[in-house]
Coordinates of C-alpha atoms and ligand atoms in Angstrom, one line a residue:
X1 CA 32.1 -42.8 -9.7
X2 CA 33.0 -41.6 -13.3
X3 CA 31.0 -44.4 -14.2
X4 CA 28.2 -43.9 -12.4
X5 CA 28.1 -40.5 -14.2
X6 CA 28.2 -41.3 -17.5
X7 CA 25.8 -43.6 -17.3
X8 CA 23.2 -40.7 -15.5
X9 CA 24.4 -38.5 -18.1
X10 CA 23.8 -41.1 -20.8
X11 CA 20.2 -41.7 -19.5
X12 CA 19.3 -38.3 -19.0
X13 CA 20.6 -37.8 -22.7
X14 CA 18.0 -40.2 -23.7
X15 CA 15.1 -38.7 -21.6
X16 CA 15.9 -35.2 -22.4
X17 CA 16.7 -36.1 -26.1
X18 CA 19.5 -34.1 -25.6
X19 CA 22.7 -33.4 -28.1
X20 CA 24.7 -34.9 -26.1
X21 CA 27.5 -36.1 -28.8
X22 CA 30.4 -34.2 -27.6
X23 CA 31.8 -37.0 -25.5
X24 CA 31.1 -39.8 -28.3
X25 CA 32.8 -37.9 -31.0
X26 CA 36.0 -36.9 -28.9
X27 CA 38.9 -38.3 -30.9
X28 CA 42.3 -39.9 -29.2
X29 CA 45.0 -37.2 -31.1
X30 CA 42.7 -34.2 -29.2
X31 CA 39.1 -33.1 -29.1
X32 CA 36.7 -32.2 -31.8
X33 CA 36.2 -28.6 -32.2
X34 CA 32.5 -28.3 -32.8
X35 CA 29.0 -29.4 -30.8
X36 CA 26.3 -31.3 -32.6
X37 CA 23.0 -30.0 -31.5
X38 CA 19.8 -30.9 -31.9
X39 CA 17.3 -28.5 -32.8
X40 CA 15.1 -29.6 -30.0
X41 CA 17.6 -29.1 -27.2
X42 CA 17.7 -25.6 -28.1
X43 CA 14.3 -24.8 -26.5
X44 CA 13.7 -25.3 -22.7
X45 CA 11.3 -28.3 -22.3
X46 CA 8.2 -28.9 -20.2
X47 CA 9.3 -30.6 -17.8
X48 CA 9.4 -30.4 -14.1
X49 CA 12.4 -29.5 -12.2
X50 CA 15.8 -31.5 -12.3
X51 CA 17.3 -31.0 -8.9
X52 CA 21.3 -31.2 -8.9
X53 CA 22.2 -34.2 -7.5
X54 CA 25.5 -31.9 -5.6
X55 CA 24.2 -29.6 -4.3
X56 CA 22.7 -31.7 -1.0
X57 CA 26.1 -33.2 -0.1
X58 CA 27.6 -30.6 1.2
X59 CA 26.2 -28.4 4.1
X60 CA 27.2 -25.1 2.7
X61 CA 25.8 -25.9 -0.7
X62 CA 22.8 -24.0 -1.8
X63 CA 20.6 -25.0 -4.5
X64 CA 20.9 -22.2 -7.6
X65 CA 18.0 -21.3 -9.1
X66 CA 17.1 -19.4 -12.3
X67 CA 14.1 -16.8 -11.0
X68 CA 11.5 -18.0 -13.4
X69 CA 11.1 -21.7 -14.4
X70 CA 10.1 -25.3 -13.3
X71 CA 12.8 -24.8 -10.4
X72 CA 12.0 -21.2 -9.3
X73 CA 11.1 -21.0 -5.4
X74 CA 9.1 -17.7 -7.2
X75 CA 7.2 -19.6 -9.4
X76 CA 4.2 -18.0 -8.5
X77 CA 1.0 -19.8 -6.9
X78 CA -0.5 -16.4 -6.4
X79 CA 0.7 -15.0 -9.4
X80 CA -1.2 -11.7 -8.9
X81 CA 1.7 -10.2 -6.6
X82 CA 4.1 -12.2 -9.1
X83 CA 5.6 -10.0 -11.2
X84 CA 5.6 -10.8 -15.2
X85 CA 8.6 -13.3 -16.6
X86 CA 10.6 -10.9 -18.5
X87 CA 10.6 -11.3 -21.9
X88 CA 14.4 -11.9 -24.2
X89 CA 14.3 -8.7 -25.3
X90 CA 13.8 -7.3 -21.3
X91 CA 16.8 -9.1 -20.1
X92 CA 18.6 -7.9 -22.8
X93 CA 17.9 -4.1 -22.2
X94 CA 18.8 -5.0 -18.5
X95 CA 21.9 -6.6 -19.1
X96 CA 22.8 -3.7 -21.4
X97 CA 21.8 -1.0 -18.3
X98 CA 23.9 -3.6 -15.4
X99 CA 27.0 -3.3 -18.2
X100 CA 26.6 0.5 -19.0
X101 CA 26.9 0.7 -15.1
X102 CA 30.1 -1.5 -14.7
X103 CA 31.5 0.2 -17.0
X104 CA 31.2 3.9 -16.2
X105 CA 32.4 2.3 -12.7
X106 CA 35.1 0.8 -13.9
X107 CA 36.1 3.5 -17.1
X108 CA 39.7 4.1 -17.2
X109 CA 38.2 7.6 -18.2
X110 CA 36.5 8.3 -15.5
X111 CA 38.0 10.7 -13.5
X112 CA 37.5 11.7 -9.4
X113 CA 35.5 14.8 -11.3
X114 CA 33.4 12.3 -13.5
X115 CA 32.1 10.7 -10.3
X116 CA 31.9 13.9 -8.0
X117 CA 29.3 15.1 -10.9
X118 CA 27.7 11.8 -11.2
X119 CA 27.2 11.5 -7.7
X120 CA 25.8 14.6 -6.9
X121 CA 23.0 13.7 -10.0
X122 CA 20.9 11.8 -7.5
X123 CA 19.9 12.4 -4.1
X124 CA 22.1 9.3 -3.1
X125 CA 25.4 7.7 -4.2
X126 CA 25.5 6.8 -7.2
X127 CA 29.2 4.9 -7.5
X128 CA 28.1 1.0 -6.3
X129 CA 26.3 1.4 -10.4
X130 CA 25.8 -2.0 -10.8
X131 CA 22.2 -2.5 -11.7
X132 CA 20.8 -5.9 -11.0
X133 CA 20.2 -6.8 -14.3
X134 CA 17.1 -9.5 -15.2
X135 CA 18.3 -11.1 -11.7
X136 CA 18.8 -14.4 -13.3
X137 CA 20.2 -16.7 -10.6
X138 CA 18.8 -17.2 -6.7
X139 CA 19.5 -19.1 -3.6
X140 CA 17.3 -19.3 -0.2
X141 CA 19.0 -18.6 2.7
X142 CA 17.9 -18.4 6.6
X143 CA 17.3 -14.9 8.4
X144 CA 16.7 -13.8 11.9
X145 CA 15.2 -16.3 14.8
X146 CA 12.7 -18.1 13.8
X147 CA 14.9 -18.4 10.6
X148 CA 12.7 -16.9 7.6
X149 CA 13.5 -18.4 4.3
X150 CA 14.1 -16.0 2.4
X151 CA 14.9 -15.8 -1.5
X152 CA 18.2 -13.3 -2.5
X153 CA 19.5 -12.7 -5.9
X154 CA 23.3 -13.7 -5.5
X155 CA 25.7 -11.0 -6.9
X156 CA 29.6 -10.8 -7.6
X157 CA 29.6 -7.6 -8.9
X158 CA 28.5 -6.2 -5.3
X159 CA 28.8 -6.4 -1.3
X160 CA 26.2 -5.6 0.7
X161 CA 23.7 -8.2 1.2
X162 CA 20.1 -6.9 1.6
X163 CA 16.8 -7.8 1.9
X164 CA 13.4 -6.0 2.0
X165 CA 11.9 -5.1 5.6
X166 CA 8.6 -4.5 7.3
X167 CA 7.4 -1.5 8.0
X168 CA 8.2 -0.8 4.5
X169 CA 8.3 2.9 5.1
X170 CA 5.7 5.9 5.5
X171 CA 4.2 4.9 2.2
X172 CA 4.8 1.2 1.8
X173 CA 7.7 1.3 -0.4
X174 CA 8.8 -2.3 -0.5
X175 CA 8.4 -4.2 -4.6
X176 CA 6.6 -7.0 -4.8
X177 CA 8.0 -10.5 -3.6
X178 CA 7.0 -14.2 -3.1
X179 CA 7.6 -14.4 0.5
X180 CA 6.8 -13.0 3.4
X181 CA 8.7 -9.9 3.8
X182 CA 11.0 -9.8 6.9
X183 CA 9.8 -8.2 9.9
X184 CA 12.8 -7.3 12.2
X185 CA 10.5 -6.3 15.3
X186 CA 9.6 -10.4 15.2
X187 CA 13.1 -11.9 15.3
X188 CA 15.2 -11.8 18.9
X189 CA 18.8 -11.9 17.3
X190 CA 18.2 -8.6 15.1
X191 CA 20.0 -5.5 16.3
X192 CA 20.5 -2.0 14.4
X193 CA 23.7 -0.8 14.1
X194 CA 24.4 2.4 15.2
X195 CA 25.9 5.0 13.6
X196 CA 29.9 4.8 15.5
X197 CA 30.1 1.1 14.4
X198 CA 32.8 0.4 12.0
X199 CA 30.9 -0.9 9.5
X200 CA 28.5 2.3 9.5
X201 CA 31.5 4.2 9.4
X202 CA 33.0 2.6 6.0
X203 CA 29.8 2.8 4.0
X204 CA 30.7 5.7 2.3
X205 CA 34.2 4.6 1.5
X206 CA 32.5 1.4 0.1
X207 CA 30.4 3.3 -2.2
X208 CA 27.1 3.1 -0.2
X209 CA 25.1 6.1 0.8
X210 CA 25.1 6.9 5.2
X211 CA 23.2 8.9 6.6
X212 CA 21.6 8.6 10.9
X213 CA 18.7 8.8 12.0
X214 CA 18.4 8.7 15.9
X215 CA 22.6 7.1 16.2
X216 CA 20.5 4.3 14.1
X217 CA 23.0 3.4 10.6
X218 CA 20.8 4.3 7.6
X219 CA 22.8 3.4 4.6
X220 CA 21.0 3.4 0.9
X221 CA 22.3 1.8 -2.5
X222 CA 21.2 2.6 -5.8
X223 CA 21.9 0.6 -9.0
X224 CA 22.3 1.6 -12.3
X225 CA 18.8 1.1 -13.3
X226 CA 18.0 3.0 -10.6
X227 CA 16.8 0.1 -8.4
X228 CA 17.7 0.9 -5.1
X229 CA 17.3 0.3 -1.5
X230 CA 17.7 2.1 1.6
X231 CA 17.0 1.7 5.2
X232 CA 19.1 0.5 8.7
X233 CA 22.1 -1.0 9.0
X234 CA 21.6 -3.8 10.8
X235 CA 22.9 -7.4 12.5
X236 CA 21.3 -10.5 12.2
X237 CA 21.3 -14.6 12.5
X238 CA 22.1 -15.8 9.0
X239 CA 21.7 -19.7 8.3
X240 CA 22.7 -21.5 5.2
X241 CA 21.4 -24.9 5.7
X242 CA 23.4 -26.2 8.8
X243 CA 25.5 -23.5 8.9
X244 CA 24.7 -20.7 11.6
X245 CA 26.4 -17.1 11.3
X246 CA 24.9 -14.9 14.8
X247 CA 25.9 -11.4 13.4
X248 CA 26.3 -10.7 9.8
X249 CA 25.9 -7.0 9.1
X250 CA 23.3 -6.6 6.1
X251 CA 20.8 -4.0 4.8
X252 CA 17.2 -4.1 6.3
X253 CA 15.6 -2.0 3.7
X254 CA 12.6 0.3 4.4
X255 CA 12.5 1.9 1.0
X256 CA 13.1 -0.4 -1.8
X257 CA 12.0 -0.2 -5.8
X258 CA 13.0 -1.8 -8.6
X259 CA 13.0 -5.2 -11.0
X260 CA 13.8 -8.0 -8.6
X261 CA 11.2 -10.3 -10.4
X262 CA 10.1 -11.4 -6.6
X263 CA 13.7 -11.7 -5.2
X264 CA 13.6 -10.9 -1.3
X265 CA 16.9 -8.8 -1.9
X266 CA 20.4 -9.4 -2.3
X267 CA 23.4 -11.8 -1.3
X268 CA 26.9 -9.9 -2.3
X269 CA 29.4 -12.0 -2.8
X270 CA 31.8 -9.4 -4.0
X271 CA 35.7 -8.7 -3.3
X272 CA 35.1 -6.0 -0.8
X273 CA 34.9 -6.1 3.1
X274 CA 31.0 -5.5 3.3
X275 CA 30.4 -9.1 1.6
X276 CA 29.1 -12.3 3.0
X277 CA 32.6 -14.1 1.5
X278 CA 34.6 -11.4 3.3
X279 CA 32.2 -11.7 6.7
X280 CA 32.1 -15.3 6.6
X281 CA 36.1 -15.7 6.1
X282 CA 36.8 -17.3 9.2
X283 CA 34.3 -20.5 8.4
X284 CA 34.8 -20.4 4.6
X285 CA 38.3 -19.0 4.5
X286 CA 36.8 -16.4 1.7
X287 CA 36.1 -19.6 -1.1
X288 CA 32.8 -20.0 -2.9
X289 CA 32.0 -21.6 -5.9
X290 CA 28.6 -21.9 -8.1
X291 CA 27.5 -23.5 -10.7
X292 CA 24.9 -22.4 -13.3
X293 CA 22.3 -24.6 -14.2
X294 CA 21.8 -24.3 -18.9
X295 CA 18.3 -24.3 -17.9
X296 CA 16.0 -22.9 -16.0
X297 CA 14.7 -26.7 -15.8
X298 CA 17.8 -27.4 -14.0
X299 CA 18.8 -26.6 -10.3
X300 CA 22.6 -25.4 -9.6
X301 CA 24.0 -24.7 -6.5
X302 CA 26.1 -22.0 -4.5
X303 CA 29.0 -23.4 -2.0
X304 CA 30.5 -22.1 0.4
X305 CA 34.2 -22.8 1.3
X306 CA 36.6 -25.5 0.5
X307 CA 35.6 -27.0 -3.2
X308 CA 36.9 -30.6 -1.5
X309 CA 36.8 -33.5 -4.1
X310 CA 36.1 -31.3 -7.2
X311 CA 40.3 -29.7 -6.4
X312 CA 41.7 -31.7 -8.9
X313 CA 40.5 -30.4 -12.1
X314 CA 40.0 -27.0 -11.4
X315 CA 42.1 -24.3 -13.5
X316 CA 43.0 -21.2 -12.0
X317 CA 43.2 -17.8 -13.4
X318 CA 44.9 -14.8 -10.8
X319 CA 42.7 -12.6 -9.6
X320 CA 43.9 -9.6 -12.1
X321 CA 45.5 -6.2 -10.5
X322 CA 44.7 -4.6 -13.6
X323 CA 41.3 -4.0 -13.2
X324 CA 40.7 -1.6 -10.3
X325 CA 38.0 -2.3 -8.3
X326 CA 37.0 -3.3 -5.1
X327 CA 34.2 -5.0 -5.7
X328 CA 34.3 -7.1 -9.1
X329 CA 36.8 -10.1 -9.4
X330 CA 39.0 -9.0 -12.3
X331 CA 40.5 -11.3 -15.1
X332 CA 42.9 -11.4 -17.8
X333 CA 42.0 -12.9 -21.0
X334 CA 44.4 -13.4 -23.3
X335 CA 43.2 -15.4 -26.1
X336 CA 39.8 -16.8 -27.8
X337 CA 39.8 -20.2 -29.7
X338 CA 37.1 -20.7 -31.9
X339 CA 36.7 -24.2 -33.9
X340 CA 39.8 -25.3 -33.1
X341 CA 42.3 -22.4 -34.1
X342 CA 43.1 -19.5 -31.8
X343 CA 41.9 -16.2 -33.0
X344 CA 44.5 -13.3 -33.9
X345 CA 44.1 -11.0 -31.6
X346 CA 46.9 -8.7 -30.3
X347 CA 47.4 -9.3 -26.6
X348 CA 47.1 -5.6 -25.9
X349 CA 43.7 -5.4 -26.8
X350 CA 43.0 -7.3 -24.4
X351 CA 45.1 -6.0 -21.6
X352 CA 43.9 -2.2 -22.3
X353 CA 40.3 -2.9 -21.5
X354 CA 41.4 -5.5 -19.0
X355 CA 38.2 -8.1 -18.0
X356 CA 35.5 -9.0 -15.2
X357 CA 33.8 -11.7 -14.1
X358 CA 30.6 -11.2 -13.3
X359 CA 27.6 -13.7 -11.9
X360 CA 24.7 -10.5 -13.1
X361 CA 26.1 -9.8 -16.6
X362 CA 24.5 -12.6 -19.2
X363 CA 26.3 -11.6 -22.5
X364 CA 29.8 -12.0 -22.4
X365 CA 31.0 -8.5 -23.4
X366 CA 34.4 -8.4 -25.6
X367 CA 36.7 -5.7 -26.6
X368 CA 35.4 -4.3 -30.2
X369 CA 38.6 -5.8 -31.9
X370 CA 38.3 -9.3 -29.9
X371 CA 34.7 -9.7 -30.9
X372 CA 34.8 -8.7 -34.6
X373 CA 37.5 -11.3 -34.7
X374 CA 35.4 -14.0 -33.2
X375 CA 32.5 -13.3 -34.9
X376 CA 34.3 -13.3 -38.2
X377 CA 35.4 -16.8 -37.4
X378 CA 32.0 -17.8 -36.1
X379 CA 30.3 -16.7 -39.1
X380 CA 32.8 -18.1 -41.7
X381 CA 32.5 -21.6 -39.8
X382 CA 28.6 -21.3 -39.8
X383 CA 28.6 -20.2 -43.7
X384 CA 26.2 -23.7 -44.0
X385 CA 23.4 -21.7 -42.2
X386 CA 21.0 -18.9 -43.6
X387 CA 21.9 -15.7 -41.6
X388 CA 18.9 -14.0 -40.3
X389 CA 18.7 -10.2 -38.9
X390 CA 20.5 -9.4 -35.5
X391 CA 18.3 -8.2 -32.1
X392 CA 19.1 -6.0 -29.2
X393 CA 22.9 -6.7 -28.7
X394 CA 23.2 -9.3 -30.6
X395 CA 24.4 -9.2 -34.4
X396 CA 24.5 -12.8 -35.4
X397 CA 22.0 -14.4 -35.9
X398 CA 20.8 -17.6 -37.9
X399 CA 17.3 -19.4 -38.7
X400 CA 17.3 -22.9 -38.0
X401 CA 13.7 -23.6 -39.0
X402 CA 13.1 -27.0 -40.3
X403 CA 17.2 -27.9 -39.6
X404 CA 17.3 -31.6 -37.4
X405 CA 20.3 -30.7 -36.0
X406 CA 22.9 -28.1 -36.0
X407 CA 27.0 -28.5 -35.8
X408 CA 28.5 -25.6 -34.1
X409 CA 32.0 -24.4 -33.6
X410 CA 33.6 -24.7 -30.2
X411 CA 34.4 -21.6 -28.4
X412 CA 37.1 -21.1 -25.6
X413 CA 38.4 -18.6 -23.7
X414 CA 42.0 -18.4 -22.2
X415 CA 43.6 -16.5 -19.7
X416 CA 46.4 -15.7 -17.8
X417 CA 48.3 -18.7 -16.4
X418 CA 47.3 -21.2 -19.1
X419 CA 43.7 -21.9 -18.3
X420 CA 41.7 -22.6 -20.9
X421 CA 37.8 -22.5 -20.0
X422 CA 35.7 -24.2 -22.3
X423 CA 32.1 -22.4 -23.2
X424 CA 29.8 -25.2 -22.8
X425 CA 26.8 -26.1 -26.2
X426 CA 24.3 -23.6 -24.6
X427 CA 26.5 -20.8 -23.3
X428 CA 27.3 -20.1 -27.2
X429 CA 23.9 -19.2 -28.6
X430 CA 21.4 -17.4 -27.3
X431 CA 18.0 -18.7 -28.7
X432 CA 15.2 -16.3 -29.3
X433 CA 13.0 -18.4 -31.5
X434 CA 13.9 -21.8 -34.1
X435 CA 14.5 -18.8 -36.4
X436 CA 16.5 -16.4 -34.3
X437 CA 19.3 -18.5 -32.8
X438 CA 22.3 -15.6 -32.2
X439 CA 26.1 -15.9 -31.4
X440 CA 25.6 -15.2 -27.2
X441 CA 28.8 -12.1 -27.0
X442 CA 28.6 -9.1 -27.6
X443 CA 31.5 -6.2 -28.8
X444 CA 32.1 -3.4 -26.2
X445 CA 31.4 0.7 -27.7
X446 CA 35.1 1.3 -26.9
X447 CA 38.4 -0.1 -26.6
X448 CA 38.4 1.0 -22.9
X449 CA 35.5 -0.3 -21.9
X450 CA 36.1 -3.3 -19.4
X451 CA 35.2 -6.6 -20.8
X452 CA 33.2 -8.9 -18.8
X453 CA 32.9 -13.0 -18.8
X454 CA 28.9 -13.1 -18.5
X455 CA 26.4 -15.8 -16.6
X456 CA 25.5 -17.3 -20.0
X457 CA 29.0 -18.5 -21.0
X458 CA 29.2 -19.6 -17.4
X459 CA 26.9 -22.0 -17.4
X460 CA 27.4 -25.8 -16.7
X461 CA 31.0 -24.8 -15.3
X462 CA 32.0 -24.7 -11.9
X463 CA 33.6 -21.2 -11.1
X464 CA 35.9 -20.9 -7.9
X465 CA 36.1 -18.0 -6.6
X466 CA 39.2 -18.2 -4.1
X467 CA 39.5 -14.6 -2.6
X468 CA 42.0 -15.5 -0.2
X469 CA 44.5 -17.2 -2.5
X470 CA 43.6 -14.6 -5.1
X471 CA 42.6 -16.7 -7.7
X472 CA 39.3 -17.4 -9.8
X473 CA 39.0 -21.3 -10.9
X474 CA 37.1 -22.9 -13.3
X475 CA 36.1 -26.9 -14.0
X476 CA 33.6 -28.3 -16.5
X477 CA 30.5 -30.4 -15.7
X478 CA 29.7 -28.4 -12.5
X479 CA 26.1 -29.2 -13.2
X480 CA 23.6 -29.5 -15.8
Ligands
NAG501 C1 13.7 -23.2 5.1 O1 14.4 -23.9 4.1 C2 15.0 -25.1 4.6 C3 15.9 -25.7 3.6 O2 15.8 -25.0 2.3 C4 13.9 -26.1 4.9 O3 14.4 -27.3 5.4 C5 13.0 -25.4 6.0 O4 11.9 -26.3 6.3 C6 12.5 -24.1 5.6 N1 11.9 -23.5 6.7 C7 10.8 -22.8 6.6 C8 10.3 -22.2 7.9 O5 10.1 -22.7 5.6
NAG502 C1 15.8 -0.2 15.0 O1 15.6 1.2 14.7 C2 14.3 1.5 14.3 C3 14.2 3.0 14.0 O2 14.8 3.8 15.0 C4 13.4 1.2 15.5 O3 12.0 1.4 15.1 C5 13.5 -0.3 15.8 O4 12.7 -0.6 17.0 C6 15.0 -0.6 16.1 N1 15.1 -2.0 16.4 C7 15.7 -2.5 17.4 C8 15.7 -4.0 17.5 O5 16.3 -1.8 18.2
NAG503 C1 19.9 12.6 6.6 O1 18.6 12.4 7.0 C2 18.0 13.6 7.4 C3 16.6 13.3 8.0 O2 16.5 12.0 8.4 C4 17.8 14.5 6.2 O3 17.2 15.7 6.5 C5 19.2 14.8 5.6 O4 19.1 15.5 4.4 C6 19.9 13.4 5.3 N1 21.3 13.7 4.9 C7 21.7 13.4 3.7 C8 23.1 13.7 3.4 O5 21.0 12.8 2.9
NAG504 C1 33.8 -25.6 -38.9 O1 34.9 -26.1 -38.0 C2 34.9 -27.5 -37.9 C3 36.0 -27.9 -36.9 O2 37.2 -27.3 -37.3 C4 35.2 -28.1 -39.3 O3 35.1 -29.5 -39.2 C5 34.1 -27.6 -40.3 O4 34.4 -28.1 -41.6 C6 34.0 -26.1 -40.3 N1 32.9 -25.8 -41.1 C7 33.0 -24.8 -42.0 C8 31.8 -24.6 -42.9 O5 34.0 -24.2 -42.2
NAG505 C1 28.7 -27.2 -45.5 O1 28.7 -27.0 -46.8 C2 29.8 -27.7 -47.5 C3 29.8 -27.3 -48.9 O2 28.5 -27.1 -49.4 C4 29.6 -29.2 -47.3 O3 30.7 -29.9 -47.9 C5 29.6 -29.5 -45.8 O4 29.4 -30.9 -45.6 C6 28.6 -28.7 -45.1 N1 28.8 -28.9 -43.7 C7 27.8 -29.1 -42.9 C8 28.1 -29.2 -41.5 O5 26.6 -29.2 -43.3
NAG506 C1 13.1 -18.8 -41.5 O1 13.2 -19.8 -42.5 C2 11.9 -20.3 -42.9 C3 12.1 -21.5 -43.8 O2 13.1 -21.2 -44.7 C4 11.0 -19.2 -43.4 O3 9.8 -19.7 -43.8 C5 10.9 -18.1 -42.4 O4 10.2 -17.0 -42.9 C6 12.3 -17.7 -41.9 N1 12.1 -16.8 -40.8 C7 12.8 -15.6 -40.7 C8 12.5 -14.8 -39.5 O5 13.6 -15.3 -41.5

């Protein structure tokens, strides 16, 4: 079997003219702590999409895809309702918005008074802040009977799953999206909930707005972008390939705005008790796992339960107390290795701000100290290369033109419990042009601001998410 790999991922090395001389140059006495890239593999190609070969194994595997791309299911054929592909500098605004949101959620600062105030800004509830970012990463799941295929924007950092529903309100206000949008009055398993269940009952406590409207459950979420969507509480027939759920509570939304790039809605796959992990816990025993695909030419996938034959080299990380929140799956870092030599960084700088994982966030996001420590070692390792001006977040940059190949530190991470997660080639830089290739992290405004592992350091690594056990895993080569 390892075999079989490294011979697929020796051929596809070839095809894709990829860098791929990690594994060759990996000594006996320990690894070698820098990538050679070529210049080439730094820009996605042309080519069609790459399905994962996983993902169709397993029934509860769902293919990952990045929303715009070769592999999109929203790659456009009527691209008039198609909203534009962001640009670098969009996403980067976005992410920026998603992060100012976590963190005013999440501020140690913050007091009860902070969010009474905030809340009462807006018309609704304003604490479930997490905007939705540039909506990088989707999977197509099955709604309602006759199943609908539907297209949802997969989301750690939140739990209530939602998707977009006829009538669209009064005045039509339903965004733009590739499919058909779900119409609840043509599927027999749909039901509203009404305004005594349970689950109607708990919105406000889970941060969502409530409201009724004829004993119907209205319940309304805005991010911090001020996306939002509101409409009934409802039941419905969710089915992830073979998989059949008859009454998972989700949001049919009546009212909905805001940058979803053609999404259908959302899937939450946070910590709290509204999200499709915590609802599905009887099948899936509250264990998902994803990988990210380096590419948007690349498929991933999304699994639910049990990660089976991959058990063996996964490293876990607790699920961290110190970071209170219901919804986001908290960390603690403790240490950054760059080229080789772990970075000096007092352990309470990292434990004050305490950390996040977060599937919507793509720059990793670092304590001030942490990140002027790693970007002094970057930058002292990378003294070869001609510096070039910073952009949006990011402050270092370097022009590659005319360079044949590149040799770049290696960058881990390492938290609590001894596990060492290894950033993969891509998830270091983030590439604006041959000229503008920048370090991909980012330093927090303040010491107390959370920090958060983003999707771009994720990628190519299979993250476990094991809310049962309490634990977050992590194992290389999860996809491509
Ligand atoms: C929905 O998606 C599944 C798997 O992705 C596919 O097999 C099925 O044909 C699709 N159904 C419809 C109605 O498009
Ligand atoms: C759900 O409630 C809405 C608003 O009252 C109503 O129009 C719709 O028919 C209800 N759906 C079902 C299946 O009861
Ligand atoms: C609940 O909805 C009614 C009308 O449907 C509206 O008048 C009222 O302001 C809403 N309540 C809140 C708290 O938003
Ligand atoms: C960068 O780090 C690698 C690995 O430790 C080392 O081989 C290389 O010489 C360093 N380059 C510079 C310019 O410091
Ligand atoms: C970086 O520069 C030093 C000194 O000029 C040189 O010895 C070394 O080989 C260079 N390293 C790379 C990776 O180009
Ligand atoms: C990058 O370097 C090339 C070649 O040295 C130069 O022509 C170009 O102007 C530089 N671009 C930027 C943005 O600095």
């Amino acid at each position: 079997m390892k075999n079989l790999l490294s011979i697929i991922t020796l051929v596809l090395c070839v095809w894709l003219s990829f860098g791929c001389t990690d594994g060759a140059q990996k000594r006996k006495s320990g690894e070698v702590s820098f990538h050679r890239i070529h210049a080439s593999s730094l820009f996605p190609s042309s080519s069609p999409c790459v399905l994962s070969p996983r993902a169709s194994n397993t029934k509860s595997s769902l293919l990952v895809m990045h929303t715009h791309g070769p592999c999109s299911s929203l790659s456009s054929k009527k691209a008039t309702t198609s909203p534009k592909t962001p640009n670098h500098d969009d996403i980067l605004r976005l992410d920026q918005a998603r992060v100012k949101s976590i963190h005013s959620r999440l501020s140690k600062k913050s007091t009860v008074q902070d969010r009474v105030s905030q809340s009462q800004s807006t018309d609704l509830e304003v604490r479930d802040g997490s905007t939705l970012g540039s909506g990088n990463y989707i999977v197509t799941v099955g709604i309602g009977t006759p199943k609908h295929n539907l297209s949802l924007v997969f989301d750690t950092g939140s739990d209530l799953t939602w998707t977009q529903c006829e009538p669209c309100g009064k005045s039509k206000t339903c965004y733009p999206q590739e499919e058909p949008i779900f119409n609840p009055s043509s599927s027999t398993s749909y039901s509203n909930l009404s305004c005594s269940s349970p689950f109607c009952n708990s919105l406000t406590s889970q941060g969502y707005y409530r409201n009724c409207s004829a004993s119907n459950c209205i319940y309304g979420a805005v991010y911090g972008d001020r996306s939002f969507t509101l409409g009934f509480l409802a039941k419905e027939k969710f089915t992830l390939n073979s998989d059949v759920f008859d009454n998972i509570n989700f949001g049919c939304g009546e009212n909905n705005k805001g940058l979803f790039y053609g999404a259908a809605g959302l899937l939450g796959l946070g910590r709290g008790t509204f999200s499709f992990p915590s609802q599905t816990a009887m099948t899936y025993n509250n264990i998902f796992s994803y990988c990210l695909p380096s590419s948007p030419d690349y498929t991933g996938h999304l699994t639910f339960g049990s990660t089976g034959g991959l058990s063996n080299s996964v490293k876990y990380t607790p699920i961290s107390t110190s970071t209170d929140s219901a919804s986001f799956y908290g960390l603690d870092i403790v240490g950054i290795t760059v080229a080789g030599k772990e970075l000096e960084i007092p352990l309470t700088v990292f434990s004050t701000a305490g950390a996040i994982i977060d599937s919507g966030t793509v720059i990793t996001r670092l304590p001030p100290m942490a990140y002027a420590a790693l970007r002094t070692a970057f930058k002292e390792n990378m003294s070869n290369y001609t510096i070039t001006m910073g952009r949006a977040i990011l402050d270092t940059c370097y022009n590659f033109t005319g360079l044949e190949s590149v040799e770049i530190p290696k960058v881990s991470l390492s938290f609590e419990g001894g596990t060492v997660v290894e950033v993969d080639s891509r998830g270091i830089l983030y590439v604006f042009d041959v000229s503008q290739v920048c370090l991909a992290f980012a330093g927090n405004g303040d010491d107390g601001d959370v920090a958060i592992f983003g999707n771009v350091q994720q990628m190519t690594i299979e993250v476990v998410y094991d809310g049962a056990g309490g634990r977050v895993g992590f194992a290389p080569n999860g996809c491509m």
